[in-house]
Short mmCIF file of C-alpha atoms and ligand atoms in Angstrom, two decimals:
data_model
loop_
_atom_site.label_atom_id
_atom_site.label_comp_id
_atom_site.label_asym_id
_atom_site.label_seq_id
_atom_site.Cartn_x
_atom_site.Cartn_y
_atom_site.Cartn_z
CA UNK A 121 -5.65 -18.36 44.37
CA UNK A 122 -4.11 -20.15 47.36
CA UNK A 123 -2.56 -17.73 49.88
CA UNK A 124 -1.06 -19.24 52.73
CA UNK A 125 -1.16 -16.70 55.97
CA UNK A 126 1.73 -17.26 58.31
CA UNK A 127 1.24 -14.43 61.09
CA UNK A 128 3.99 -15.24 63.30
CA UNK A 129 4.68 -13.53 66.74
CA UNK A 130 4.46 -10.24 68.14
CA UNK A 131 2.45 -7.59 66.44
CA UNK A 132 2.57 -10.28 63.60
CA UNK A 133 -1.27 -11.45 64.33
CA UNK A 134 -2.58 -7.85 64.71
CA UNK A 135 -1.32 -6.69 61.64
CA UNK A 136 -1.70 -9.39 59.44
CA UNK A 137 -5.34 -9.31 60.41
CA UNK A 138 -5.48 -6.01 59.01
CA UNK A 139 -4.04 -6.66 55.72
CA UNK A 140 -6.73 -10.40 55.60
CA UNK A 141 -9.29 -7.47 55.54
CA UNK A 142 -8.49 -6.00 52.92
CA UNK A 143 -8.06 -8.46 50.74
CA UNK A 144 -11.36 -10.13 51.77
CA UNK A 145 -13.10 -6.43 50.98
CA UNK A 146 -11.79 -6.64 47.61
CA UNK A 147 -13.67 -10.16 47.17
CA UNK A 148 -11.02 -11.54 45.13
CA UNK A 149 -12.57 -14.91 43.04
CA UNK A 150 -11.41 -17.99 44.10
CA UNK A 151 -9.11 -16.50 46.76
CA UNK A 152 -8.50 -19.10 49.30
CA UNK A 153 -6.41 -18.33 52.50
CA UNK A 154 -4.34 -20.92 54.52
CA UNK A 155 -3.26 -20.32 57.81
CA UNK A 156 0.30 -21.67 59.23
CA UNK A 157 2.36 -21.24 62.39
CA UNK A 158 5.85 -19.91 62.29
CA UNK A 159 8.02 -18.53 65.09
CA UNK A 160 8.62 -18.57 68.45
CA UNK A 161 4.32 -19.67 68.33
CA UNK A 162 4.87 -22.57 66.02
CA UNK A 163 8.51 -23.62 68.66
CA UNK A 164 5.32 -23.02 71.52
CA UNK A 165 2.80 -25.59 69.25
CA UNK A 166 5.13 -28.16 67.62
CA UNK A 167 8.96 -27.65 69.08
CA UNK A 168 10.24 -26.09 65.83
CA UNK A 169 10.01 -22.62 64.25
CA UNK A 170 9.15 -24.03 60.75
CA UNK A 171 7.21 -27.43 61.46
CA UNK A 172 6.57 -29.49 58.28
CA UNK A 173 3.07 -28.57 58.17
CA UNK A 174 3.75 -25.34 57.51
CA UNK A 175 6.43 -25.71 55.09
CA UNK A 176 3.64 -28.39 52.97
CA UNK A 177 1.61 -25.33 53.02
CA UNK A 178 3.79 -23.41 51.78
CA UNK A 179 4.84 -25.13 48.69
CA UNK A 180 1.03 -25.84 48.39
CA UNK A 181 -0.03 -22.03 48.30
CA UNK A 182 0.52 -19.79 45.24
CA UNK A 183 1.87 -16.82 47.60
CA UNK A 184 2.95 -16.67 51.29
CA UNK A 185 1.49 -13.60 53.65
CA UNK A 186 3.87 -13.45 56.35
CA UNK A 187 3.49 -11.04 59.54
CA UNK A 188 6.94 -11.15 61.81
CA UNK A 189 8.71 -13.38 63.90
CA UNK A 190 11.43 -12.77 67.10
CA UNK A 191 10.21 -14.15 70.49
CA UNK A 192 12.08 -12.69 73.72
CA UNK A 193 11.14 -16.17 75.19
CA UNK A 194 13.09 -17.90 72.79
CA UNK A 195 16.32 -15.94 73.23
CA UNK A 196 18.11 -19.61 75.40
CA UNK A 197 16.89 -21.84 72.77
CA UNK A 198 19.73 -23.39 70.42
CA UNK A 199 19.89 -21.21 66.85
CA UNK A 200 18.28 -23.79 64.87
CA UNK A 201 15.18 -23.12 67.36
CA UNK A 202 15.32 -19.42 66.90
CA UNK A 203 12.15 -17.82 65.46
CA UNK A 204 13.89 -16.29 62.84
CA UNK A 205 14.93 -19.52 61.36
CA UNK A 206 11.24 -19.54 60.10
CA UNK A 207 11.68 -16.94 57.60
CA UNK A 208 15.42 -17.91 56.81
CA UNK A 209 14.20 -22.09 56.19
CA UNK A 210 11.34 -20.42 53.61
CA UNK A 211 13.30 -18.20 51.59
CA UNK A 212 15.93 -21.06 51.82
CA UNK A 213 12.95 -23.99 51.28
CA UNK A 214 11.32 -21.95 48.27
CA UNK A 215 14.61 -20.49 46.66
CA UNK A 216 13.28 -17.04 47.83
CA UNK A 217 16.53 -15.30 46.40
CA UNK A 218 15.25 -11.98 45.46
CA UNK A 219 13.58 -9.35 48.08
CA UNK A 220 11.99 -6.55 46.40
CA UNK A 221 12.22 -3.38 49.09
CA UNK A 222 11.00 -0.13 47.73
CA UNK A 223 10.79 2.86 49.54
CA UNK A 224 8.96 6.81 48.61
CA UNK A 225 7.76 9.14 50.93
CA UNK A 226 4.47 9.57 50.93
CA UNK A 227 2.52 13.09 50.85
CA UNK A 228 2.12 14.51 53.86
CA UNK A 229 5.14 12.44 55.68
CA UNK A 230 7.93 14.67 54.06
CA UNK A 231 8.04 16.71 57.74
CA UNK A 232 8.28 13.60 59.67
CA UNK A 233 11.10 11.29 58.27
CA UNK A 234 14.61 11.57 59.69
CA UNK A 235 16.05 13.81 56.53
CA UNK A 236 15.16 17.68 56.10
CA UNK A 237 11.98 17.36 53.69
CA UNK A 238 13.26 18.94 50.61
CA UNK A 239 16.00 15.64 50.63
CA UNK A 240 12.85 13.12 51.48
CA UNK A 241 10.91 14.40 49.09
CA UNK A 242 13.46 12.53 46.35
CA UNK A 243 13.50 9.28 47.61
CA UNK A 244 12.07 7.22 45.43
CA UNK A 245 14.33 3.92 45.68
CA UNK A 246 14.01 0.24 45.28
CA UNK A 247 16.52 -1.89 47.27
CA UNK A 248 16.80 -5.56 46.00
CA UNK A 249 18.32 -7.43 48.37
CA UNK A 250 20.14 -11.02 48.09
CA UNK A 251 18.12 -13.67 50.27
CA UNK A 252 19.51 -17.18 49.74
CA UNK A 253 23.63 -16.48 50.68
CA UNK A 254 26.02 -14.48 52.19
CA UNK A 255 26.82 -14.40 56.20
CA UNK A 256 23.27 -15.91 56.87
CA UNK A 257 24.00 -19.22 55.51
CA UNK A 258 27.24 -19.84 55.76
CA UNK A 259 29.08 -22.22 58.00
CA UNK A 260 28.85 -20.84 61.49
CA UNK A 261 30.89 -21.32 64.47
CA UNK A 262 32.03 -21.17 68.39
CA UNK A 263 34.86 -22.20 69.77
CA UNK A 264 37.37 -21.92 72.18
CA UNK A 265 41.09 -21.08 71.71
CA UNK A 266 44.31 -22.40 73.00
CA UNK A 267 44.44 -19.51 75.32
CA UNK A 268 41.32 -19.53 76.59
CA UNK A 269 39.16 -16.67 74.52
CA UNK A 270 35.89 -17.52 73.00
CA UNK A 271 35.50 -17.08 69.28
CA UNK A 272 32.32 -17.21 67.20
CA UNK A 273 32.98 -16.86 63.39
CA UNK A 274 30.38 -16.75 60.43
CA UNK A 275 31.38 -17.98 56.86
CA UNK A 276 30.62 -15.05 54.04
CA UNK A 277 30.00 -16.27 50.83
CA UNK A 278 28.62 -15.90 46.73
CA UNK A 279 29.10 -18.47 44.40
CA UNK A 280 29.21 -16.92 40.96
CA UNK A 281 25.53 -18.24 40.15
CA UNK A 282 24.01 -16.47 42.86
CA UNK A 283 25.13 -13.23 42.50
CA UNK A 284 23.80 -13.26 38.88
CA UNK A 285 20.63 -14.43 38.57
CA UNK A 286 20.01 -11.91 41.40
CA UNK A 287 21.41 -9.19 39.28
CA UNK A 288 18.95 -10.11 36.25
CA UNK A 289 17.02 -9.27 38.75
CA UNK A 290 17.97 -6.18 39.55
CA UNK A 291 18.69 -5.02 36.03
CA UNK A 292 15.40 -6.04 34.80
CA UNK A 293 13.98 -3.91 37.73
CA UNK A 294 16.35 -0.94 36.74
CA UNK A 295 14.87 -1.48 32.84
CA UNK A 296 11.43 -0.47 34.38
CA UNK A 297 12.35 2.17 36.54
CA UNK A 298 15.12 4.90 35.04
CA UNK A 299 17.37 2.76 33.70
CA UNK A 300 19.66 3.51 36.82
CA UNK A 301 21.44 0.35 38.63
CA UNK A 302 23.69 0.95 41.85
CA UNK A 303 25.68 -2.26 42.91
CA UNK A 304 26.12 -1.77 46.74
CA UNK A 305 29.63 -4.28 48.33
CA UNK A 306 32.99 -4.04 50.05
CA UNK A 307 35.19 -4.71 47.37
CA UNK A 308 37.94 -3.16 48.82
CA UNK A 309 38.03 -5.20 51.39
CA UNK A 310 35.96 -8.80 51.28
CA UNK A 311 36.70 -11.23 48.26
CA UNK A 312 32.88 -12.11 48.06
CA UNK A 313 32.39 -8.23 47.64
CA UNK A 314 35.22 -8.42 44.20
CA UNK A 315 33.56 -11.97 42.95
CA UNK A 316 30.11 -9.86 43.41
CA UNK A 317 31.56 -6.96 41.74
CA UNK A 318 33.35 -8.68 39.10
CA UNK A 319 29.77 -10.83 38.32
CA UNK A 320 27.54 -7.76 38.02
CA UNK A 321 29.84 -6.15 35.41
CA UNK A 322 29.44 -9.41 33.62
CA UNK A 323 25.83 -9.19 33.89
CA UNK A 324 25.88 -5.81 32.35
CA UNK A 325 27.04 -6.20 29.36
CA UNK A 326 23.42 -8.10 28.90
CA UNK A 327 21.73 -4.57 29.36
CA UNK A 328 23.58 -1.59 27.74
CA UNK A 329 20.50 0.28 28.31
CA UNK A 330 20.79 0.12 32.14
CA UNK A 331 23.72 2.41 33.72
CA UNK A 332 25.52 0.75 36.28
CA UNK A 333 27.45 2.16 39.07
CA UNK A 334 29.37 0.77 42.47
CA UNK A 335 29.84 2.30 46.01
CA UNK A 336 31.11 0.60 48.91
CA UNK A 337 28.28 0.15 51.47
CA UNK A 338 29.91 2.22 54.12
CA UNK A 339 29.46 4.93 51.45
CA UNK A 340 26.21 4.20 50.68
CA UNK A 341 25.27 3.94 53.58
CA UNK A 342 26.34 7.54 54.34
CA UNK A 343 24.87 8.60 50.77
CA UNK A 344 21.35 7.29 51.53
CA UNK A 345 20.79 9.99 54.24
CA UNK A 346 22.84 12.76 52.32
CA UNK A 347 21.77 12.75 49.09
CA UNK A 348 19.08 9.61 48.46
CA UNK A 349 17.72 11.13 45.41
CA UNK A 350 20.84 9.42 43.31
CA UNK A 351 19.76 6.12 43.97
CA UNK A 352 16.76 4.55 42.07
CA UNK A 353 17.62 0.55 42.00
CA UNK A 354 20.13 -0.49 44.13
CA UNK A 355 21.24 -4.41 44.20
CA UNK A 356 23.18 -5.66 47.30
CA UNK A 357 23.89 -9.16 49.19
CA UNK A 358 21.94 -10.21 52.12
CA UNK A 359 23.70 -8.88 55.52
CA UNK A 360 23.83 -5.53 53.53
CA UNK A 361 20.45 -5.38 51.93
CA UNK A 362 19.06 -5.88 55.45
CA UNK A 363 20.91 -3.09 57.06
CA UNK A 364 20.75 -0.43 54.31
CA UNK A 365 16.65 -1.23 53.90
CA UNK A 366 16.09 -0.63 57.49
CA UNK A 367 18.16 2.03 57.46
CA UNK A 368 16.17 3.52 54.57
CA UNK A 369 12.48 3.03 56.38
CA UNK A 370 13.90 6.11 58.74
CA UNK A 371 14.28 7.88 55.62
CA UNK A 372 10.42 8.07 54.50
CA UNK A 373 9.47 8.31 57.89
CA UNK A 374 8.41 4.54 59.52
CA UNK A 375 9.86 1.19 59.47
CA UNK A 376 5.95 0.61 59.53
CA UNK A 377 5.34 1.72 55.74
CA UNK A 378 8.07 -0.55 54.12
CA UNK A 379 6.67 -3.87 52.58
CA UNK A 380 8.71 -6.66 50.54
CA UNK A 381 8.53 -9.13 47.99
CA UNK A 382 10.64 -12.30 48.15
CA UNK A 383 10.20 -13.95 45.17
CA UNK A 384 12.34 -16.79 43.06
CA UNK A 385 11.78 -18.31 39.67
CA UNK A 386 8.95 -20.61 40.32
CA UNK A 387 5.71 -19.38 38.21
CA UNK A 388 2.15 -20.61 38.99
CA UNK A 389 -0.68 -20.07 36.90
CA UNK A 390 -0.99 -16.72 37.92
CA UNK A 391 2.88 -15.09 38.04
CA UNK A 392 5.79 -15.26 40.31
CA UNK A 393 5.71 -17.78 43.84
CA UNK A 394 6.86 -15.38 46.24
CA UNK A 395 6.20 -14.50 50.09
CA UNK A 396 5.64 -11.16 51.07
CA UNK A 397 5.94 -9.53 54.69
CA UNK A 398 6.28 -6.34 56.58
CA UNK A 399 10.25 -5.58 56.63
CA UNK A 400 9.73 -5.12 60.60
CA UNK A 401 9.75 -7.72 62.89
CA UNK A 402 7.50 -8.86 65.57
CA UNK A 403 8.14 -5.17 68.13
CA UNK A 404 7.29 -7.55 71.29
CA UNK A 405 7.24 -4.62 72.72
CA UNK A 406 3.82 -3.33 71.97
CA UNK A 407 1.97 -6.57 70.81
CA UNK A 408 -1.17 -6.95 72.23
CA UNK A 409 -1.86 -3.72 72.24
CA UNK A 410 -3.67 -2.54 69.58
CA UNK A 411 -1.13 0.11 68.56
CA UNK A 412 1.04 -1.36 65.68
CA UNK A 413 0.74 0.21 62.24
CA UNK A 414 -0.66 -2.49 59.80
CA UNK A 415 0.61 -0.47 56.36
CA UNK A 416 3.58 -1.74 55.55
CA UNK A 417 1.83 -5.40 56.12
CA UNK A 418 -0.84 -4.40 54.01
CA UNK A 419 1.13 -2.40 51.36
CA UNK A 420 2.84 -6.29 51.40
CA UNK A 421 -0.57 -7.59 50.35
CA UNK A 422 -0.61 -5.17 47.44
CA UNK A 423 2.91 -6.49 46.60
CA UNK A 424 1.21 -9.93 46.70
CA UNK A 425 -1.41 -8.95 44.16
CA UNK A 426 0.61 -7.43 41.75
CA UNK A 427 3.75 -10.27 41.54
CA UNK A 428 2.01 -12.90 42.40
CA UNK A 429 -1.27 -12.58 40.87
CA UNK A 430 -1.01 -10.58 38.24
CA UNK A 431 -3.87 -8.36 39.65
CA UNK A 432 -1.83 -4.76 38.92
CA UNK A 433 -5.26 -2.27 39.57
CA UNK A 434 -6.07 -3.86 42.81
CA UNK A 435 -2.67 -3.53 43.75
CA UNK A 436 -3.01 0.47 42.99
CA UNK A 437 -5.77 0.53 44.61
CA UNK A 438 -4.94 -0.77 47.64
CA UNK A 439 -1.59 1.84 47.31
CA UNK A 440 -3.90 4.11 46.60
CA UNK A 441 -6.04 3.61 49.60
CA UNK A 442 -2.78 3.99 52.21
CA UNK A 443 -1.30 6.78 50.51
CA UNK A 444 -4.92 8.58 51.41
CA UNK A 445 -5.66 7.72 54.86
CA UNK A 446 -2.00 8.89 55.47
CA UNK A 447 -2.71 12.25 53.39
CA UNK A 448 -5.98 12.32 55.63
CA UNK A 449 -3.73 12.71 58.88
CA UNK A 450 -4.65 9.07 59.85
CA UNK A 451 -1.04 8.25 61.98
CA UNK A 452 0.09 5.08 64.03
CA UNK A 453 2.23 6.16 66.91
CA UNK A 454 5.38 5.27 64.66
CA UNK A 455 4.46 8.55 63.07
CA UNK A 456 3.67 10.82 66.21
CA UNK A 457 0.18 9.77 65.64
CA UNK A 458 -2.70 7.79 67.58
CA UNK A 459 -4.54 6.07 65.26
CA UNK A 460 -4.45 2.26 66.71
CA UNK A 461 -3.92 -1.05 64.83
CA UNK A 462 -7.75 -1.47 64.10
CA UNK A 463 -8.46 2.34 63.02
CA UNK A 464 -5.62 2.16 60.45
CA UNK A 465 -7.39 -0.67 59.03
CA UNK A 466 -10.52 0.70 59.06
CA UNK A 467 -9.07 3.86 57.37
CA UNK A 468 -7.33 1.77 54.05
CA UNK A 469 -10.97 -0.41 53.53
CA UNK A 470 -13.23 2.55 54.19
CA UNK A 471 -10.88 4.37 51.39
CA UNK A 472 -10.77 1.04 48.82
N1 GGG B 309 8.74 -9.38 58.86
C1 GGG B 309 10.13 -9.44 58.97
C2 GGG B 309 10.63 -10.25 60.12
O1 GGG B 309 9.92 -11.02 60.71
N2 GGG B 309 11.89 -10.06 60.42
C3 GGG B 309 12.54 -10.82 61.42
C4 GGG B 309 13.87 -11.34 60.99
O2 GGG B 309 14.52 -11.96 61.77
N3 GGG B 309 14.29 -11.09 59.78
C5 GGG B 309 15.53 -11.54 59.29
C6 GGG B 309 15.72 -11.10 57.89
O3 GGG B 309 14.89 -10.40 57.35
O4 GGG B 309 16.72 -11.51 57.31
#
């Protein structure tokens, strides 16, 4: 079991030193960890964000744990340069296309999220997101006009293939779940947003068993705070799926308790390639200090285990082990508590 351990910047290190633990408690046979730089550290060690060492490791390893990357210090460097062009070149570099985001609100959290607890208490969502296309990767721009202005301009795109196989996806997810699929675009207004639209009702008529539904992702946007209960699988391109996920970490309480999955179509012996990571970034902010929460880096680990390696009960019980030392009162700062990087940690393993 080849896991390759790209930490990144930021709070990236402290918190993916967390979830290591863990894993190494559970004494996993054969388990075999790989470290790589990524970010603004691997621009610091080897002038690029995603060196070719780390990308051979990548394809090398069975799953990727990634921590974070964004580096104030990198902020004049060219975009190609930019830290997040580490996690943008693997999903790109590994086909990536499909990023797994649930979200619930765990017991004890309902009083603390940013939605009156009776409307938490429902949310029990999973937002796949689009990873390979859309705004991120198309062609990308700055000029200056005739008269003078400045204009920057970034291509939006979906060829017909992409939007599908990420809806099998999405509707295989929704098979698993309640059978409940919510297509999140702009067709009123973009043409990728109609091809998108237009491709997912194709896709449906593969699962009659799955009910599909649409809603602009202004709407949704406005839904997810009103009334999030509705939603159980929701399926949405890239810019969107990034915005709406975030958004949805404020509704169960902490951008630190949301993992994801990327994963593609490549199996390995034991399941599904895929790289898994915190949905936060690198909060330069407080790194270094001991005071990020590690959760949703280690509830990424679990994510690992159960796509990647088949390995479903130590998944659980790692879920298991988070959703208690939460229960227990044990609170990063995120969540008005004090409980530091290293204590959090010490909470999940003591509880495995
Ligand atoms: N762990 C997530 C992370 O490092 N995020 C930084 C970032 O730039 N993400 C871009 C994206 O998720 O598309």
């Amino acid at each position: 079991m080849k896991i390759a351990v790209f930490a990144g910047d930021g709070i990236g290190a402290e918190v993916v030193a967390e979830a290591v633990r863990v894993l190494e408690v559970l004494d996993l046979p054969g388990m075999e960890l790989i470290e790589g730089d990524v970010g603004g550290a691997a621009w610091r060690k080897h002038g690029h964000p995603l060196p070719q060492q780390t990308i051979d490791i990548a394809h090398a390893a069975d799953a990727i744990l990634f921590g974070s990357v964004g580096d104030f210090d990198c902020d004049h460097l060219e975009r190609a340069l930019r830290p997040e062009q580490a996690i943008l070149g693997l999903r790109k570099e590994l086909t990536l296309f499909a990023n797994l985001r649930p979200a619930t609100v765990f017991k004890g959290l309902e009083d603390l999220t940013s939605l009156r607890p009776e409307v938490a208490r429902e949310i029990d969502l999973l937002i796949v997101r689009e990873l390979n296309g859309d705004v991120y990767f198309g062609e990308k721009g700055t000029r200056t006009l005739e008269d003078g202005r400045r204009q920057g301009w970034d291509m939006m795109s979906y060829a017909e293939d992409e939007v599908r196989r990420i809806a099998h996806v999405a509707f295989r997810a929704a098979q698993g779940r309640s059978g409940k699929l919510c297509s999140v675009d702009k067709a009123n207004v973009l043409e990728t947003s109609q091809l998108w639209r237009d491709v997912v009702i194709e896709v449906a008529a593969e699962y009659p068993d799955v009910e599909l539904s649409h809603m602009y992702v202004d709407n949704a946007a406005m839904q997810l705070v009103k009334n999030p209960g509705q939603f159980d699988v929701v399926v949405t391109g890239n810019l969107f799926g990034d915005i709406l996920s975030d958004q949805a970490s404020m509704c169960v309480g902490s951008i630190g308790l949301l993992a994801s999955a990327s994963l593609g179509e490549t199996q390995t012996q034991y399941g599904t390639k895929g790289l898994y990571e915190p949905i936060h970034g690198s909060a330069p902010d407080i790194a270094g200090q001991g005071k990020a929460n590690p959760m949703a880096q280690i509830l990424s680990a679990a994510m690992m285990l159960r796509h990647s390696f088949g390995l479903e009960d130590q998944a659980v019980r790692i879920e298991a082990a988070v959703a208690s030392a939460l229960a227990d009162g044990i609170k990063g700062g995120d969540l008005g508590g004090s409980a530091g990087t290293r204590a959090i940690g010490d909470a999940v393993v003591s509880r495995l």
